[in-house]
PDB file of C-alpha atoms in Angstrom:
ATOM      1  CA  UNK A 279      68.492 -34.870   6.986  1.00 46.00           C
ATOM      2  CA  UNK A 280      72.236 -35.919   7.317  1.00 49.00           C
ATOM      3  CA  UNK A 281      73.119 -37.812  10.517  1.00 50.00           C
ATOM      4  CA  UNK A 282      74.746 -35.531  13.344  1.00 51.00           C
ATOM      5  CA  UNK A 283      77.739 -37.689  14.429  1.00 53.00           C
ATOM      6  CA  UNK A 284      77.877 -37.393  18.253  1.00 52.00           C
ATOM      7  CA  UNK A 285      81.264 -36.126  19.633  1.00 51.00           C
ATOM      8  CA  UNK A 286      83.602 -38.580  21.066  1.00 54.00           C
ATOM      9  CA  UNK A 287      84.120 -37.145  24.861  1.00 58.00           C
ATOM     10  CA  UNK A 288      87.522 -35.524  25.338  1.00 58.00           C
ATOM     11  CA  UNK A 289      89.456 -36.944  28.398  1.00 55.00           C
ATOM     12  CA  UNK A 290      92.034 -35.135  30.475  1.00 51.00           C
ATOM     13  CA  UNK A 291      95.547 -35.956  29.891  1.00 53.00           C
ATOM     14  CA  UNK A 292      96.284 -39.009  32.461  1.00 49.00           C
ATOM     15  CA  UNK A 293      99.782 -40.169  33.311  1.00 51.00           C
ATOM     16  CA  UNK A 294     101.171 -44.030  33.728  1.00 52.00           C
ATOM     17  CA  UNK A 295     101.665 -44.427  37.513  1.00 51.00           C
ATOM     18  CA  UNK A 296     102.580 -47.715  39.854  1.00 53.00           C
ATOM     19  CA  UNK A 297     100.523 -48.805  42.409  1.00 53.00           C
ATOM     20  CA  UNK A 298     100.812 -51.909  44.988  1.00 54.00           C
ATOM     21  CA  UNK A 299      97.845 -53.933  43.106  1.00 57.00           C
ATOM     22  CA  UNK A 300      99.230 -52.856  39.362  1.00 54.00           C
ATOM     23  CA  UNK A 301     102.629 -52.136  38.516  1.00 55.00           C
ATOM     24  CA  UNK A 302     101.039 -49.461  35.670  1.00 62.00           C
ATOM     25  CA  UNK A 303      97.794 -47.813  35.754  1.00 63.00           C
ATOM     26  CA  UNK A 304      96.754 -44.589  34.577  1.00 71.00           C
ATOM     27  CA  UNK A 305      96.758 -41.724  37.228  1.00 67.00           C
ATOM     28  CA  UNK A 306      93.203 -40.247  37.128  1.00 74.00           C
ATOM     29  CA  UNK A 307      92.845 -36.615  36.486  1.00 70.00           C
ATOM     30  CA  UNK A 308      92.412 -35.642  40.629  1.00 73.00           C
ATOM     31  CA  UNK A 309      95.195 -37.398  41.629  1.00 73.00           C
ATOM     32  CA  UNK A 310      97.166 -35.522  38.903  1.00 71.00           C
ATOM     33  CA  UNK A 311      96.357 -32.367  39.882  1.00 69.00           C
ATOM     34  CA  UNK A 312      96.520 -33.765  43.539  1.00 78.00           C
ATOM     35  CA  UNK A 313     100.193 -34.704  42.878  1.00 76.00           C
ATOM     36  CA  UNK A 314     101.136 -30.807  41.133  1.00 75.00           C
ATOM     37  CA  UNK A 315      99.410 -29.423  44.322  1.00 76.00           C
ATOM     38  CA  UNK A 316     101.357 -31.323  46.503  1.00 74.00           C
ATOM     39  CA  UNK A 317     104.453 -30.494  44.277  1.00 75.00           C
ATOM     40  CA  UNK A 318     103.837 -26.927  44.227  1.00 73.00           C
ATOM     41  CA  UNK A 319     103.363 -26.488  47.779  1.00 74.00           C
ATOM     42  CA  UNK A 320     106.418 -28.084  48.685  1.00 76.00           C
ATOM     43  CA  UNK A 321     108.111 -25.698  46.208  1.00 73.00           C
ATOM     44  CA  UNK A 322     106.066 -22.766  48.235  1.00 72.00           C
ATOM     45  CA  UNK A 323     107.043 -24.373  51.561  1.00 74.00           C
ATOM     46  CA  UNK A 324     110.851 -24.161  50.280  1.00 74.00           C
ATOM     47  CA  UNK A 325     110.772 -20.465  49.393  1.00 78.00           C
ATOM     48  CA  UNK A 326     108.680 -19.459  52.127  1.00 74.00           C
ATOM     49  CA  UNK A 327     111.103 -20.684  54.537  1.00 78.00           C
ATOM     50  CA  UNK A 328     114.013 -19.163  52.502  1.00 80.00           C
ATOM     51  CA  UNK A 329     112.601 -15.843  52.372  1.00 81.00           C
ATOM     52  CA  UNK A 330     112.186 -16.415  56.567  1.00 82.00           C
ATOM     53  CA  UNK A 331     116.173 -17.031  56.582  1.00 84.00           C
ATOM     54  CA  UNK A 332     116.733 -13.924  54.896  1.00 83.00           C
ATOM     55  CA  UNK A 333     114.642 -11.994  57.100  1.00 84.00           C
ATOM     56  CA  UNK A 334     115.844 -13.506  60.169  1.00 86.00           C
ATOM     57  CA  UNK A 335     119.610 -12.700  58.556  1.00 86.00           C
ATOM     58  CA  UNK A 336     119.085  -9.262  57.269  1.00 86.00           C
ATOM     59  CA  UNK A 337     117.272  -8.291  61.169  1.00 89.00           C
ATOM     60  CA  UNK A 338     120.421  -9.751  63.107  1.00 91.00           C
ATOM     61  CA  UNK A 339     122.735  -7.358  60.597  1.00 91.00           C
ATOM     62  CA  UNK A 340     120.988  -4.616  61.371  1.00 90.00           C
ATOM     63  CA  UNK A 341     121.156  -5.110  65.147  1.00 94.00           C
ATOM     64  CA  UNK A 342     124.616  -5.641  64.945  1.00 94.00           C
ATOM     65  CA  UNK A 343     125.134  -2.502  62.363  1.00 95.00           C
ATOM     66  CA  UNK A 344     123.691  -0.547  65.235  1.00 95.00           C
ATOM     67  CA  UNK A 345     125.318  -2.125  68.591  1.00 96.00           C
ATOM     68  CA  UNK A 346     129.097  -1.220  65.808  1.00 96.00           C
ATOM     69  CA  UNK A 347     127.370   2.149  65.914  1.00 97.00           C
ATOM     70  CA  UNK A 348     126.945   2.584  69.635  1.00 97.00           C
ATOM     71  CA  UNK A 349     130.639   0.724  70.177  1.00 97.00           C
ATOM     72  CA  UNK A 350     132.165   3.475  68.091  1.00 97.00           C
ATOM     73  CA  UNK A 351     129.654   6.063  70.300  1.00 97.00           C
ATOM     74  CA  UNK A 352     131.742   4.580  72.507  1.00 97.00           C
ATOM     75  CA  UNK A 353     134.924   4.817  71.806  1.00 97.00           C
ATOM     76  CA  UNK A 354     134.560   8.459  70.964  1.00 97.00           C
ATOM     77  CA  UNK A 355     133.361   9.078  74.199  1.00 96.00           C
ATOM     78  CA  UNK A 356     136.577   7.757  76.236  1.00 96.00           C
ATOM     79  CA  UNK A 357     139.133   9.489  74.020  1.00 94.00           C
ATOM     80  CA  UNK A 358     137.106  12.564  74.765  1.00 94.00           C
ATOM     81  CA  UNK A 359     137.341  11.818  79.157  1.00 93.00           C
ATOM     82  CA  UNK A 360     141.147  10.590  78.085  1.00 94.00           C
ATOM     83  CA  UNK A 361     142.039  14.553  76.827  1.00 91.00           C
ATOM     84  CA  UNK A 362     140.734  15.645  79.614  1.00 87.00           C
ATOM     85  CA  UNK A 363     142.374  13.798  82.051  1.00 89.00           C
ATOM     86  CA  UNK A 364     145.415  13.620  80.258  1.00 91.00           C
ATOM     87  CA  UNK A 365     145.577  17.495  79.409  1.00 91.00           C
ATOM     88  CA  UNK A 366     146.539  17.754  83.519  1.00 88.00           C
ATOM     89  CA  UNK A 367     149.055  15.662  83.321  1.00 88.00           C
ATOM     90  CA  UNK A 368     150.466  17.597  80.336  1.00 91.00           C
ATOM     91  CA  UNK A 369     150.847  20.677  82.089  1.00 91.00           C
ATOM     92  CA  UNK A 370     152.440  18.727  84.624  1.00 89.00           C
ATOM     93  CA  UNK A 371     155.079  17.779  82.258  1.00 91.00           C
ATOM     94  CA  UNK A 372     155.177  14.021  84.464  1.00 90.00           C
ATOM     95  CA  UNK A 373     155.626  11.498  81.486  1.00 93.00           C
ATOM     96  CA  UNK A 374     155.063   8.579  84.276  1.00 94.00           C
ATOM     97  CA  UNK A 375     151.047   9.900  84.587  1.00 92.00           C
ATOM     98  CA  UNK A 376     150.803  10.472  80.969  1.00 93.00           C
ATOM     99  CA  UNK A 377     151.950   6.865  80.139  1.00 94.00           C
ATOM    100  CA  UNK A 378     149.766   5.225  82.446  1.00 93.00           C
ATOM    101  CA  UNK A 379     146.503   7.649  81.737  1.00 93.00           C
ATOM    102  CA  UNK A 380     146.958   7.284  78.204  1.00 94.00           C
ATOM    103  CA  UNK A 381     147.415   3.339  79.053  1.00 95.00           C
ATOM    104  CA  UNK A 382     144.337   2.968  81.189  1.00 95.00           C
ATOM    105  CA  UNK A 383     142.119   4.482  78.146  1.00 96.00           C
ATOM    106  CA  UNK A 384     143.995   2.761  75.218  1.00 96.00           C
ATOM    107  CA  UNK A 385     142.801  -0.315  76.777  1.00 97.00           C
ATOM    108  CA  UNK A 386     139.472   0.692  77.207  1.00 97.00           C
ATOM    109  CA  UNK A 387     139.448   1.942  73.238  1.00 97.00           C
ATOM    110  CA  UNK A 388     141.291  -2.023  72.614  1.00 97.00           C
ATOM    111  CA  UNK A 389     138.376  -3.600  74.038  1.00 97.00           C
ATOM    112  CA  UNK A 390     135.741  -1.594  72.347  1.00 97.00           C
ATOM    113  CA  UNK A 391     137.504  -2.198  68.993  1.00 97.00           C
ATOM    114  CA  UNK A 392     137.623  -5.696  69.942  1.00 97.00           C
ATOM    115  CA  UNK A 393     133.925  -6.059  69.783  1.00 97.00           C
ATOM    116  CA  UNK A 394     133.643  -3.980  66.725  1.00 97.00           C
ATOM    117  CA  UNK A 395     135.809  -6.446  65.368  1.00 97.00           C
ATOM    118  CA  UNK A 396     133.778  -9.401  66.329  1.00 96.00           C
ATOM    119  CA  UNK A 397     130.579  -7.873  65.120  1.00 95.00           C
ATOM    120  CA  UNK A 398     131.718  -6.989  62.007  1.00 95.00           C
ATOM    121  CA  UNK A 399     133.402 -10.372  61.920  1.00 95.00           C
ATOM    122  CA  UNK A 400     129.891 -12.042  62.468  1.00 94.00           C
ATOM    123  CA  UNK A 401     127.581  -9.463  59.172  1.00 92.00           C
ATOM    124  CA  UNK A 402     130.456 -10.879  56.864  1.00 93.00           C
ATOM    125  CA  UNK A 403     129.589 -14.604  58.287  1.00 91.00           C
ATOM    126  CA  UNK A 404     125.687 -13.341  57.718  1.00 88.00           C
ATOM    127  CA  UNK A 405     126.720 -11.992  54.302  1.00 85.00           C
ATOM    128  CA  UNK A 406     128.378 -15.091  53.207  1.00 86.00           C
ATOM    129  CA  UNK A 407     125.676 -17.500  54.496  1.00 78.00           C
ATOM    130  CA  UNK A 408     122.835 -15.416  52.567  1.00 57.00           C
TER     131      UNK A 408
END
């Protein structure tokens, strides 16, 4: 009978790494895979905590989208009280009580705009910073 040659045992790819005792030795298999783990999870980590940012980001837009909504709510409903106060004062024909009614809301519809502003200021800040 011909001789069975016995298989030489395969061994896991091993890399070169330093250590305090020897300045090269081979990395054993566990701590290679020990060392992608820890790699891998730190790449997790990273995009886990990105993905928070974005959610964080995109939920303060959206409040903000909907406090620009209720501003402009807003707004619509003090021209609305401004024609009907103002409509008196046209009939009238007194220019003085039409400047200063249509003053007293214009600065109300200013301030509201104002915020708008600032709001819409702040999603292009969110926009930028995503």
């Amino acid at each position: 009978m011909a001789e069975m040659e016995a298989s030489p045992e395969i061994e896991p790819p091993v890399a070169e790494v330093a250590s305090p005792t020897s300045p090269r030795r081979r990395a054993s298999y566990s701590e290679q895979v020990t060392e992608e783990t820890r790699r891998l999870s730190i790449g997790f980590k990273a995009g886990f905590q990105q993905g928070i940012k974005v959610i964080k980001k995109s939920g303060e837009k959206g409040k903000l989208q909907g406090e620009i909504m209720q501003l402009q709510g807003k707004i619509k409903d003090v021209k609305k009280a401004m024609g009907a106060t103002i409509y008196d004062a046209l009939l009238a024909g007194d220019q003085n009580l039409i400047d200063s009614v249509f003053g007293g809301y214009k600065a109300q519809v200013d301030e509201l705009e104002g915020k708008i502003t600032a709001k819409s200021t702040r999603m292009a800040e969110i926009d930028a910073d995503v």
